[in-house]
Amino acid sequence: MKLTKLRLLGFKSFVESTDFLIEPGLTGVVGPNGCGKSNLVEALRWVMGETSHKSMRAADMDDVIFSGNTGRPQRNTAEVAMAIDNTDRSAPAQFNGDETLEVSRRIERDKGSTYRVNGREVRARDVQILFADASTGARSPALVHQGRIGEIIQAKPEQRRRVLEEAAGISGLHARRHEAELRLRAAEQNLARLDDVIGQLAGQMDALKRQSRQAVRYRALSQQIRKSEATLHHLRFVNATTEVADAEHAKDVSIRVVAERTGAQAEAAKHQAIAAAALPALREAEAREAAALQRLVIARETLDREEARAKERMAELDRRIVQLDEDIAREQRLAADAEGAIARLAAEQEGLEHEATATAERRLGVDERVTAADGQVKATEASFDKITKEVADLTARRKELENAARGHADRRTRIEHELAGVTAEFERVAAEAAASVDLAALAEAVATAQAAIGEAEAITLRAEAAHSGARQALDVARQPLGEAERRAHRLETEAKTLAKVLHVDAKNLWPPVIDQLVVTKGFETALGAALGDDLDAPIEANAPMHWGGANADGDPALPDGAEPLAAYVTAPKELARRLAQIGIVARADGARLVSQLKPGQRLVAREGDLWRWDGFAVAANAPTSAARRLAERNRLADVEDELKVARAEVE
């Protein structure tokens, strides 16, 4: 046999189909490091039956498949084929009928590899024996690689013996002998298992013999039991006959008793008729008594309500009396304060008049000025009384307007300070009058005090107006705040309720796929009608019932006018094929397009109508639980968005 051609497809760096021709003579491959020279030798060893991935310089046998690069995606299969010239007919008998042998090995990712000879699938052992008969193989010394000569020189006697046997052409015989020995050992094991089966059958025969003896004994006992049961039934028949005779006698006695009771019943019926004749009068009397009782009850309830209203009125009057007493006490305190202030001013006025009279003889023309000063003093007293009343009003308002209390207190302190300045000015005027000082300064001080008092009054009025406007603005501003807070609270309550409803099965070991779906609003009913209870299945592979996904290559297209439901649903990849075969149509077009459906396809309307490829149809009714759950999920998302806006409005 001679090797004539080597073809590689997807093996390591050979991503495209590559044919390596081996012409007569010496064939060599020259190239730089990394160009794939070693991959050719490894391809030869791999197609000859190499089973060690380490010999292929790989971490796993799947690594011999092209793993992709920046310009090409990875492949899922790899194949190496070897063409052998068999014109000398030296191949094993099962392959020796053809002059050319094509040995190929194909591997698929995660599924293992298969061997074929001339297109017929064979065992790896058959391929290994084929090359062993030709004094070569995957681990043959004839395949020399880097460091191989040193390994042969340092080889152990057993390894040297294998080299000599292969050179002598008897390695195929050793392979066949090894396979024959394995078959003999398997036959010996089968014989040993056969002895065990024979022993087991002997034990079963003994058990069957015991069961046979038990069956014979059971048959004898069954006959005895049937005789005993017949005797028992006869005795029961005799007892039943006796009981029937006793029952006949008891029946005769009962007939006589019934006749006696019938006479007594007729007598009782006569007495009942007499009592019934007297019953209407008693009922009429009872009705009159009940009406009188009802009137008394209504009168009692009316009196109770009047008493309650009187008590409430008395309590209200007591509260008003207490309030009036507090108002009177407050007014009395204010009046006492005013009288004290007036008394102080009167005393000061008398002192000034006395001092002015004492100095009247010494000063000529001062009387007119003193009279003018008295008028100014009276005006000042009037202003002082007015200011005192204003201060009292501000003090009373302070209990109702707590936010403006400190400002009013500051203004009152300032007014009192100005009054103290006026009083000091009066004392200074009196001292100057006693010392014969010019009264012009006194008049100027009085005018200054009046101006200060007028300014204080204006400030007080402005403060009251500002406070009133601020309270009105506060009331107006609180209305939208209250509305925004109520809206936010309502949305929070709705969101919590929907979240609680949607997370009932949050601790489920295999959560349903419906919790991973996102549906465009308005298509929840259609999806629920199309999938139904299938939405309760999970996608975990270890679940007893789950979505595993499927390859959609070659699936037929939906009829014209039907739009895939997958365009409106965001779902895991395991549902992609199912959703691609469900079409959305108008309600009126479903019956027309159902005849164009291919096996596995179905149509659904947004209202919930369903048409299936096998002729099964469902009219829209109430939405399914899956549709309601999907609608609640969409509503929860909308509520969360509205809640964010509402919280921003509240802030």
XYZ file of C-alpha atoms in Angstrom:
651
model
C 0.000 0.000 0.000
C 1.170 3.511 -0.825
C -0.086 6.856 0.503
C -1.044 9.081 -2.477
C -3.032 12.057 -1.110
C -3.915 13.748 2.154
C -6.982 16.043 2.359
C -7.588 18.359 5.374
C -10.737 20.381 6.142
C -11.104 22.432 9.362
C -8.182 20.619 11.021
C -6.209 23.069 13.192
C -4.879 25.832 10.903
C -6.319 24.272 7.679
C -9.743 25.995 7.734
C -10.388 25.518 4.025
C -10.262 22.214 2.129
C -6.580 21.482 1.372
C -5.260 18.569 -0.730
C -1.662 17.425 -0.120
C -0.444 15.226 -2.997
C 2.330 12.685 -2.357
C 3.993 11.937 -5.675
C 6.434 9.067 -6.367
C 9.855 9.793 -4.968
C 10.602 12.167 -2.073
C 7.973 14.747 -1.113
C 8.963 17.514 1.318
C 7.367 20.599 2.912
C 9.509 23.689 3.534
C 8.294 26.776 5.385
C 8.894 29.116 8.326
C 8.043 28.335 11.901
C 4.315 28.344 12.575
C 3.194 27.712 8.989
C 1.613 24.323 9.871
C 4.286 21.739 8.914
C 3.808 19.808 12.155
C 0.011 19.886 11.638
C 0.469 17.656 8.543
C 2.230 14.951 10.574
C -0.361 15.260 13.340
C -3.133 14.959 10.740
C -1.528 11.658 9.535
C -1.336 10.297 13.062
C -4.910 11.498 13.848
C -6.492 9.793 10.829
C -4.510 6.610 11.654
C -6.351 6.378 14.971
C -4.484 8.513 17.534
C -6.610 8.777 20.708
C -4.388 10.947 22.957
C -5.087 14.684 22.762
C -1.667 15.354 24.323
C -0.009 13.794 21.291
C -1.990 16.309 19.220
C -0.610 19.195 21.323
C -4.136 20.028 22.519
C -5.915 20.330 25.878
C -8.897 18.418 24.477
C -9.544 16.428 21.341
C -12.072 19.136 20.270
C -9.141 21.569 20.075
C -8.052 20.017 16.767
C -11.067 21.818 15.198
C -10.322 25.285 13.797
C -11.057 27.706 16.686
C -11.472 30.878 14.592
C -9.572 34.150 14.293
C -10.262 37.824 13.719
C -11.295 37.246 10.098
C -13.037 33.829 10.281
C -15.506 32.258 12.717
C -14.754 28.957 14.383
C -15.902 25.665 12.799
C -17.873 22.912 14.470
C -16.349 20.006 12.485
C -12.959 18.863 11.230
C -12.125 16.079 8.762
C -8.914 14.441 7.514
C -8.978 11.943 4.622
C -6.106 9.763 3.331
C -6.011 8.117 -0.124
C -4.101 4.773 -0.278
C -3.078 2.820 -3.368
C -4.095 -0.848 -2.802
C -3.167 -2.306 -6.179
C -0.986 -4.933 -4.462
C -4.042 -6.156 -2.505
C -2.236 -6.128 0.850
C -5.136 -4.663 2.866
C -7.269 -6.760 5.260
C -9.859 -8.997 3.633
C -12.821 -6.704 4.362
C -11.142 -3.780 2.518
C -9.181 -5.722 -0.090
C -11.843 -5.552 -2.784
C -10.907 -2.009 -3.949
C -7.694 -0.819 -5.577
C -7.937 2.599 -3.903
C -8.838 3.044 -0.228
C -9.966 6.374 1.217
C -9.635 6.423 5.011
C -11.267 9.434 6.705
C -11.857 10.581 10.247
C -14.440 13.278 11.046
C -14.932 14.958 14.455
C -17.879 17.133 15.512
C -17.600 19.478 18.500
C -18.874 17.871 21.733
C -20.003 14.719 19.825
C -16.811 12.707 19.193
C -15.352 11.380 15.958
C -16.233 8.715 13.361
C -14.068 6.631 10.943
C -14.986 5.736 7.377
C -13.254 3.592 4.744
C -14.507 4.244 1.195
C -17.592 5.976 2.665
C -18.504 3.025 4.955
C -18.401 3.654 8.703
C -15.965 1.373 10.543
C -14.447 0.982 13.996
C -11.285 2.698 15.151
C -9.850 -0.803 15.756
C -10.398 -1.692 12.070
C -8.451 1.391 10.954
C -5.622 0.662 13.400
C -5.335 -2.960 12.145
C -5.361 -1.718 8.530
C -2.260 0.426 9.156
C -0.666 -2.193 11.456
C -0.701 -4.686 8.572
C 1.177 -2.051 6.550
C 3.825 -1.792 9.336
C 2.793 1.717 10.316
C 0.230 3.471 12.536
C -0.415 6.490 14.697
C 2.404 5.586 17.085
C 4.657 3.819 14.619
C 8.435 4.509 14.804
C 8.181 5.161 11.064
C 6.646 8.542 11.855
C 9.740 10.468 12.930
C 9.330 13.785 14.698
C 11.654 16.093 16.605
C 13.620 14.129 19.236
C 12.392 10.763 17.898
C 15.886 9.391 17.099
C 17.024 10.045 20.662
C 13.915 8.257 21.989
C 14.709 5.188 19.838
C 18.330 5.109 21.014
C 17.282 5.388 24.679
C 14.268 3.092 24.266
C 13.661 0.124 26.529
C 13.922 -3.441 25.182
C 10.144 -3.733 24.854
C 9.996 -0.555 22.752
C 12.924 -1.766 20.581
C 11.126 -5.069 20.140
C 8.060 -3.180 18.810
C 10.324 -1.383 16.301
C 11.757 -4.697 15.113
C 8.342 -6.336 14.895
C 7.031 -3.453 12.832
C 10.060 -3.628 10.571
C 9.404 -7.371 10.176
C 5.785 -6.649 9.231
C 4.202 -8.682 12.074
C 2.731 -5.776 14.116
C -0.671 -6.444 12.484
C -0.532 -10.045 13.715
C 0.154 -8.827 17.256
C -2.832 -6.461 16.986
C -5.056 -9.316 15.813
C -3.722 -11.560 18.578
C -4.512 -8.867 21.144
C -8.043 -8.535 19.782
C -8.463 -12.351 19.821
C -7.263 -12.466 23.430
C -9.825 -9.773 24.334
C -12.566 -11.831 22.656
C -11.457 -15.000 24.484
C -11.504 -13.203 27.821
C -14.961 -11.854 26.988
C -16.122 -15.419 26.138
C -14.722 -16.697 29.465
C -16.585 -13.935 31.298
C -19.787 -14.875 29.430
C -19.291 -18.536 30.479
C -18.829 -17.447 34.094
C -22.000 -15.362 33.903
C -23.796 -18.376 32.321
C -22.822 -20.540 35.333
C -24.228 -17.847 37.601
C -27.467 -17.773 35.603
C -27.753 -21.594 35.790
C -27.322 -21.446 39.565
C -29.908 -18.693 39.782
C -32.387 -20.707 37.682
C -31.833 -23.752 39.933
C -32.729 -21.615 42.940
C -35.837 -20.356 41.125
C -36.876 -23.985 40.361
C -36.647 -24.855 44.076
C -38.778 -21.819 44.869
C -41.336 -22.859 42.221
C -41.517 -26.373 43.724
C -42.278 -24.875 47.129
C -44.932 -22.672 45.549
C -46.470 -25.735 43.837
C -46.786 -27.565 47.169
C -48.365 -24.446 48.680
C -50.837 -24.272 45.756
C -51.973 -27.897 46.379
C -52.473 -27.122 50.058
C -54.358 -23.952 49.145
C -56.741 -25.915 46.900
C -57.592 -28.363 49.751
C -58.147 -25.541 52.213
C -60.340 -23.707 49.689
C -62.668 -26.737 49.427
C -62.983 -26.901 53.231
C -63.691 -23.163 53.379
C -66.464 -23.475 50.729
C -68.135 -26.269 52.761
C -67.952 -24.160 55.925
C -69.410 -21.154 54.122
C -72.342 -23.260 52.783
C -73.106 -24.454 56.336
C -72.936 -20.873 57.606
C -75.335 -19.639 54.891
C -77.844 -22.410 55.801
C -77.773 -21.396 59.457
C -78.270 -17.768 58.479
C -81.287 -18.787 56.326
C -82.890 -20.561 59.282
C -82.369 -17.536 61.518
C -83.771 -15.220 58.842
C -86.946 -17.361 58.562
C -87.450 -17.110 62.322
C -86.937 -13.349 62.229
C -89.545 -13.019 59.436
C -92.165 -14.815 61.591
C -91.371 -12.547 64.539
C -91.654 -9.508 62.257
C -95.161 -10.619 61.099
C -96.289 -10.850 64.706
C -94.799 -7.442 65.488
C -96.612 -6.010 62.436
C -100.007 -7.194 63.777
C -99.283 -5.626 67.123
C -98.244 -2.364 65.414
C -101.524 -2.245 63.417
C -103.548 -2.395 66.632
C -101.388 0.328 68.188
C -101.839 2.524 65.080
C -105.629 2.195 65.342
C -105.517 3.345 68.973
C -103.232 6.250 68.102
C -105.533 7.301 65.225
C -108.445 7.710 67.640
C -106.283 9.765 69.978
C -105.175 11.930 67.039
C -108.828 12.630 66.064
C -109.552 13.765 69.618
C -106.475 16.032 69.559
C -107.566 17.496 66.185
C -110.946 18.422 67.703
C -109.222 20.254 70.573
C -106.929 21.971 68.042
C -109.913 23.268 66.033
C -111.418 24.748 69.194
C -108.095 26.443 70.044
C -107.729 27.741 66.465
C -111.176 29.416 66.702
C -109.967 31.359 69.753
C -106.577 32.216 68.191
C -107.589 35.335 66.036
C -108.749 37.255 69.086
C -105.483 36.480 70.891
C -103.467 37.515 67.828
C -105.345 40.809 67.563
C -104.665 41.527 71.224
C -101.005 40.635 70.715
C -100.834 43.037 67.724
C -102.318 45.868 69.812
C -99.821 45.203 72.586
C -96.930 45.086 70.063
C -98.034 48.446 68.516
C -98.196 50.029 71.950
C -94.766 48.606 72.782
C -93.362 49.969 69.483
C -94.717 53.442 70.250
C -93.144 53.340 73.701
C -89.820 52.222 72.248
C -89.861 55.059 69.669
C -90.762 57.558 72.397
C -87.917 56.260 74.557
C -85.422 56.559 71.686
C -86.651 60.110 70.981
C -86.197 61.048 74.646
C -82.721 59.468 74.648
C -81.725 61.538 71.586
C -83.153 64.698 73.163
C -81.221 63.948 76.349
C -77.991 63.414 74.367
C -78.513 66.683 72.456
C -79.206 68.503 75.749
C -76.012 67.103 77.266
C -74.011 68.115 74.193
C -75.561 71.604 74.346
C -74.706 71.870 78.069
C -71.144 70.781 77.392
C -70.859 73.306 74.557
C -72.237 76.067 76.835
C -69.751 75.065 79.549
C -66.919 75.322 77.031
C -68.155 78.751 75.894
C -68.435 79.915 79.512
C -64.837 78.825 80.158
C -63.725 80.599 76.961
C -65.638 83.761 77.944
C -64.058 83.673 81.400
C -60.622 83.434 79.784
C -61.452 86.329 77.428
C -62.743 88.458 80.333
C -59.611 87.718 82.357
C -57.400 88.627 79.399
C -59.313 91.891 78.816
C -59.112 92.728 82.529
C -55.344 92.191 82.431
C -55.050 94.444 79.386
C -57.250 97.106 81.030
C -55.145 96.967 84.211
C -51.976 97.430 82.164
C -53.534 100.396 80.350
C -54.744 101.995 83.602
C -51.260 101.600 85.122
C -49.705 103.310 82.100
C -52.284 106.136 82.266
C -51.659 106.569 85.991
C -47.911 106.839 85.375
C -48.417 109.419 82.644
C -50.918 111.383 84.827
C -48.415 111.480 87.655
C -45.753 112.687 85.291
C -48.179 115.316 83.921
C -49.011 116.570 87.421
C -45.317 116.834 88.228
C -44.707 118.820 85.056
C -47.685 121.121 85.773
C -46.507 121.713 89.312
C -43.010 122.532 88.184
C -44.385 124.771 85.394
C -46.591 126.696 87.925
C -43.605 127.155 90.270
C -41.537 128.710 87.517
C -44.392 130.834 86.030
C -43.428 133.875 88.042
C -39.797 133.724 86.912
C -40.453 133.262 83.238
C -42.476 135.710 81.215
C -44.180 134.449 78.086
C -43.487 130.850 78.957
C -47.150 130.022 79.707
C -48.087 129.875 76.082
C -45.183 127.546 75.356
C -46.054 125.377 78.355
C -49.650 125.187 77.136
C -48.362 124.037 73.761
C -46.171 121.496 75.522
C -49.211 120.237 77.429
C -51.017 119.721 74.152
C -48.053 117.811 72.820
C -47.998 115.693 75.971
C -51.705 114.876 75.596
C -51.145 113.940 71.965
C -48.234 111.779 73.061
C -50.431 110.118 75.701
C -53.088 109.405 73.088
C -50.448 107.944 70.805
C -49.101 105.927 73.711
C -52.585 104.537 74.445
C -52.981 103.634 70.803
C -49.573 101.970 70.721
C -50.413 100.072 73.919
C -53.597 98.739 72.322
C -51.680 97.787 69.195
C -49.139 95.910 71.292
C -51.962 94.076 73.081
C -53.520 93.140 69.721
C -50.169 91.911 68.447
C -49.734 89.829 71.614
C -53.165 88.231 71.087
C -52.416 87.577 67.405
C -49.158 85.953 68.363
C -51.069 82.925 69.702
C -52.613 82.392 66.277
C -49.613 83.400 64.135
C -46.682 81.535 65.600
C -44.450 82.050 62.577
C -44.691 85.919 62.974
C -44.300 85.965 66.788
C -40.630 86.829 66.878
C -41.046 89.735 64.432
C -43.919 91.211 66.425
C -41.924 90.786 69.637
C -38.991 92.627 68.077
C -41.248 95.420 66.897
C -42.875 95.678 70.342
C -39.455 95.833 71.983
C -38.430 98.560 69.570
C -41.621 100.546 70.301
C -41.136 100.122 74.037
C -37.562 101.295 73.610
C -38.836 104.354 71.740
C -41.407 104.956 74.483
C -38.651 104.701 77.059
C -36.732 107.266 74.987
C -39.813 109.508 74.973
C -40.158 109.115 78.737
C -36.484 109.960 79.185
C -36.976 112.927 76.884
C -39.914 114.052 79.053
C -37.754 113.780 82.149
C -34.997 115.697 80.411
C -37.505 118.407 79.403
C -38.738 118.598 82.963
C -35.156 118.947 84.193
C -34.437 121.618 81.621
C -37.678 123.409 82.546
C -36.582 123.393 86.144
C -33.244 124.792 85.070
C -34.911 127.429 82.876
C -33.792 125.763 79.608
C -35.291 126.682 76.244
C -38.416 124.624 75.431
C -37.657 124.462 71.703
C -35.623 121.299 72.239
C -38.577 119.784 74.083
C -40.896 120.435 71.135
C -38.363 118.956 68.722
C -38.048 115.807 70.854
C -41.811 115.439 70.994
C -42.011 115.741 67.191
C -39.258 113.099 66.832
C -41.188 110.732 69.130
C -44.380 111.205 67.135
C -42.524 110.499 63.889
C -41.053 107.320 65.390
C -44.492 106.226 66.576
C -45.972 106.821 63.108
C -43.163 104.826 61.509
C -43.728 101.980 63.971
C -47.422 101.913 63.101
C -46.646 101.828 59.352
C -44.153 98.983 59.884
C -46.756 97.077 61.897
C -49.385 97.471 59.167
C -46.952 96.377 56.459
C -45.917 93.371 58.538
C -49.546 92.325 59.028
C -50.296 92.714 55.307
C -47.147 90.728 54.393
C -48.067 87.991 56.875
C -51.609 87.755 55.488
C -50.290 87.583 51.896
C -47.691 84.970 52.874
C -50.349 82.774 54.538
C -52.554 83.018 51.455
C -49.597 82.152 49.211
C -48.768 79.229 51.529
C -52.347 77.911 51.266
C -52.239 78.238 47.466
C -48.820 76.533 47.303
C -49.933 73.647 49.526
C -52.736 72.602 47.158
C -50.503 71.274 44.314
C -48.163 69.775 46.932
C -51.052 67.857 48.492
C -52.256 66.688 45.092
C -48.726 65.570 44.112
C -48.252 63.716 47.427
C -51.623 61.939 47.068
C -50.781 60.905 43.496
C -47.327 59.635 44.531
C -48.838 57.696 47.461
C -51.466 56.132 45.184
C -48.802 55.083 42.666
C -46.562 53.643 45.428
C -49.483 51.603 46.768
C -50.329 50.297 43.297
C -46.671 49.456 42.575
C -46.300 47.567 45.881
C -49.524 45.640 45.221
C -48.467 44.664 41.667
C -44.964 43.690 42.843
C -46.445 41.503 45.583
C -48.796 39.811 43.108
C -46.031 39.225 40.525
C -43.497 37.790 43.025
C -45.691 35.155 44.650
C -43.400 32.383 43.303
C -40.109 34.309 43.750
C -38.640 31.330 45.742
C -39.538 28.771 43.056
C -36.577 26.501 42.232
C -37.375 26.738 38.521
C -38.989 30.135 37.797
C -41.357 30.117 34.798
C -40.258 31.668 31.516
C -43.129 34.194 31.717
C -41.093 36.144 34.296
C -38.360 36.675 31.665
C -40.635 37.992 28.893
C -41.089 41.641 27.899
C -44.209 42.181 25.764
C -45.211 45.290 23.845
C -48.286 46.833 25.425
C -51.466 45.607 23.770
C -50.099 42.170 22.765
C -50.401 40.459 26.183
C -53.722 38.779 25.333
C -52.348 37.505 22.003
C -49.246 35.973 23.620
C -51.297 34.395 26.418
C -53.690 32.817 23.889
C -50.817 31.583 21.670
C -48.701 29.897 24.393
C -51.150 29.423 27.285
C -49.883 27.122 30.041
C -46.559 26.625 28.190
C -45.444 29.972 29.697
C -45.331 28.285 33.131
C -42.435 26.025 32.021
C -38.858 27.120 32.951
C -35.770 27.171 30.698
C -33.451 25.360 33.137
C -32.268 22.114 31.570
C -32.465 20.182 34.879
C -36.187 20.920 35.332
C -38.640 18.043 34.675
C -40.486 20.226 32.129
C -38.525 22.975 30.394
C -37.898 24.940 27.183
C -34.723 23.603 25.556
C -34.714 25.537 22.279
C -34.506 24.136 18.739
C -32.795 24.819 15.422
C -35.079 26.908 13.196
C -33.208 26.239 9.925
C -35.609 25.191 7.190
C -38.814 26.289 8.944
C -41.527 27.515 6.509
C -42.428 31.208 6.327
C -45.719 32.551 7.676
C -48.538 33.353 5.205
C -48.620 36.779 3.543
C -50.369 39.294 5.802
C -49.206 37.619 9.034
C -46.542 39.347 11.104
C -44.322 37.257 13.462
C -45.259 37.600 17.115
C -41.514 37.594 17.936
C -41.336 41.233 16.723
C -43.386 42.303 19.749
C -41.877 39.985 22.381
C -38.425 40.042 23.964
C -37.861 36.440 25.114
C -35.000 33.975 25.817
C -33.479 32.204 22.799
C -35.176 28.932 23.820
C -38.537 30.391 22.661
C -37.231 31.880 19.384
C -38.426 29.087 17.099
C -41.864 28.885 18.716
C -42.452 32.651 18.478
C -41.206 32.778 14.868
C -43.972 30.328 13.850
C -46.787 32.392 15.453
C -48.285 35.155 13.288
C -50.258 38.265 14.305
C -53.243 38.925 12.016
C -56.393 41.004 12.046
C -59.391 39.301 13.579
C -61.224 39.226 10.243
C -58.267 37.653 8.330
C -57.678 34.641 10.609
C -60.281 32.318 9.076
C -59.062 33.231 5.573
C -55.344 32.584 6.220
C -55.684 29.423 8.330
C -55.720 27.229 5.180
C -52.204 28.535 4.270
C -50.584 27.455 7.553
C -47.810 24.877 7.534
C -47.426 22.150 10.207
C -46.505 23.716 13.543
C -47.717 27.234 12.637
C -50.547 29.151 14.248
C -52.225 32.568 13.948
C -53.461 34.764 16.766
C -55.359 38.068 16.921
C -54.649 40.855 19.395
C -58.120 40.224 20.867
C -57.147 36.603 21.764
C -58.581 34.543 18.839
C -56.397 31.507 17.900
C -56.169 29.464 14.641
C -53.861 26.405 14.459
C -52.432 24.611 11.421
C -54.391 21.401 12.176
C -57.762 23.219 12.037
C -58.131 23.797 15.781
C -59.536 27.278 16.564
C -60.340 29.146 19.804
C -62.548 32.247 19.949
C -61.536 35.160 22.138
C -62.994 35.023 25.623
C -61.756 36.266 28.967
C -57.960 36.834 29.033
C -55.859 33.952 30.330
C -53.900 34.089 33.562
C -50.683 34.406 31.538
C -52.114 37.404 29.634
C -53.202 39.037 32.881
C -49.749 38.467 34.398
C -48.020 39.991 31.348
C -50.416 42.990 31.452
C -49.673 43.428 35.162
C -45.915 43.393 34.434
C -46.347 46.114 31.790
C -48.594 48.091 34.151
C -45.940 47.796 36.881
C -43.310 49.244 34.515
C -45.661 52.144 33.609
C -46.466 52.768 37.284
C -42.754 52.867 38.158
C -42.156 55.453 35.404
C -45.141 57.530 36.584
C -43.920 57.197 40.175
C -40.525 58.685 39.240
C -42.291 61.669 37.627
C -44.616 62.045 40.642
C -41.690 62.004 43.092
C -39.938 64.648 41.009
C -43.107 66.772 41.131
C -43.299 66.367 44.936
C -39.646 67.418 45.297
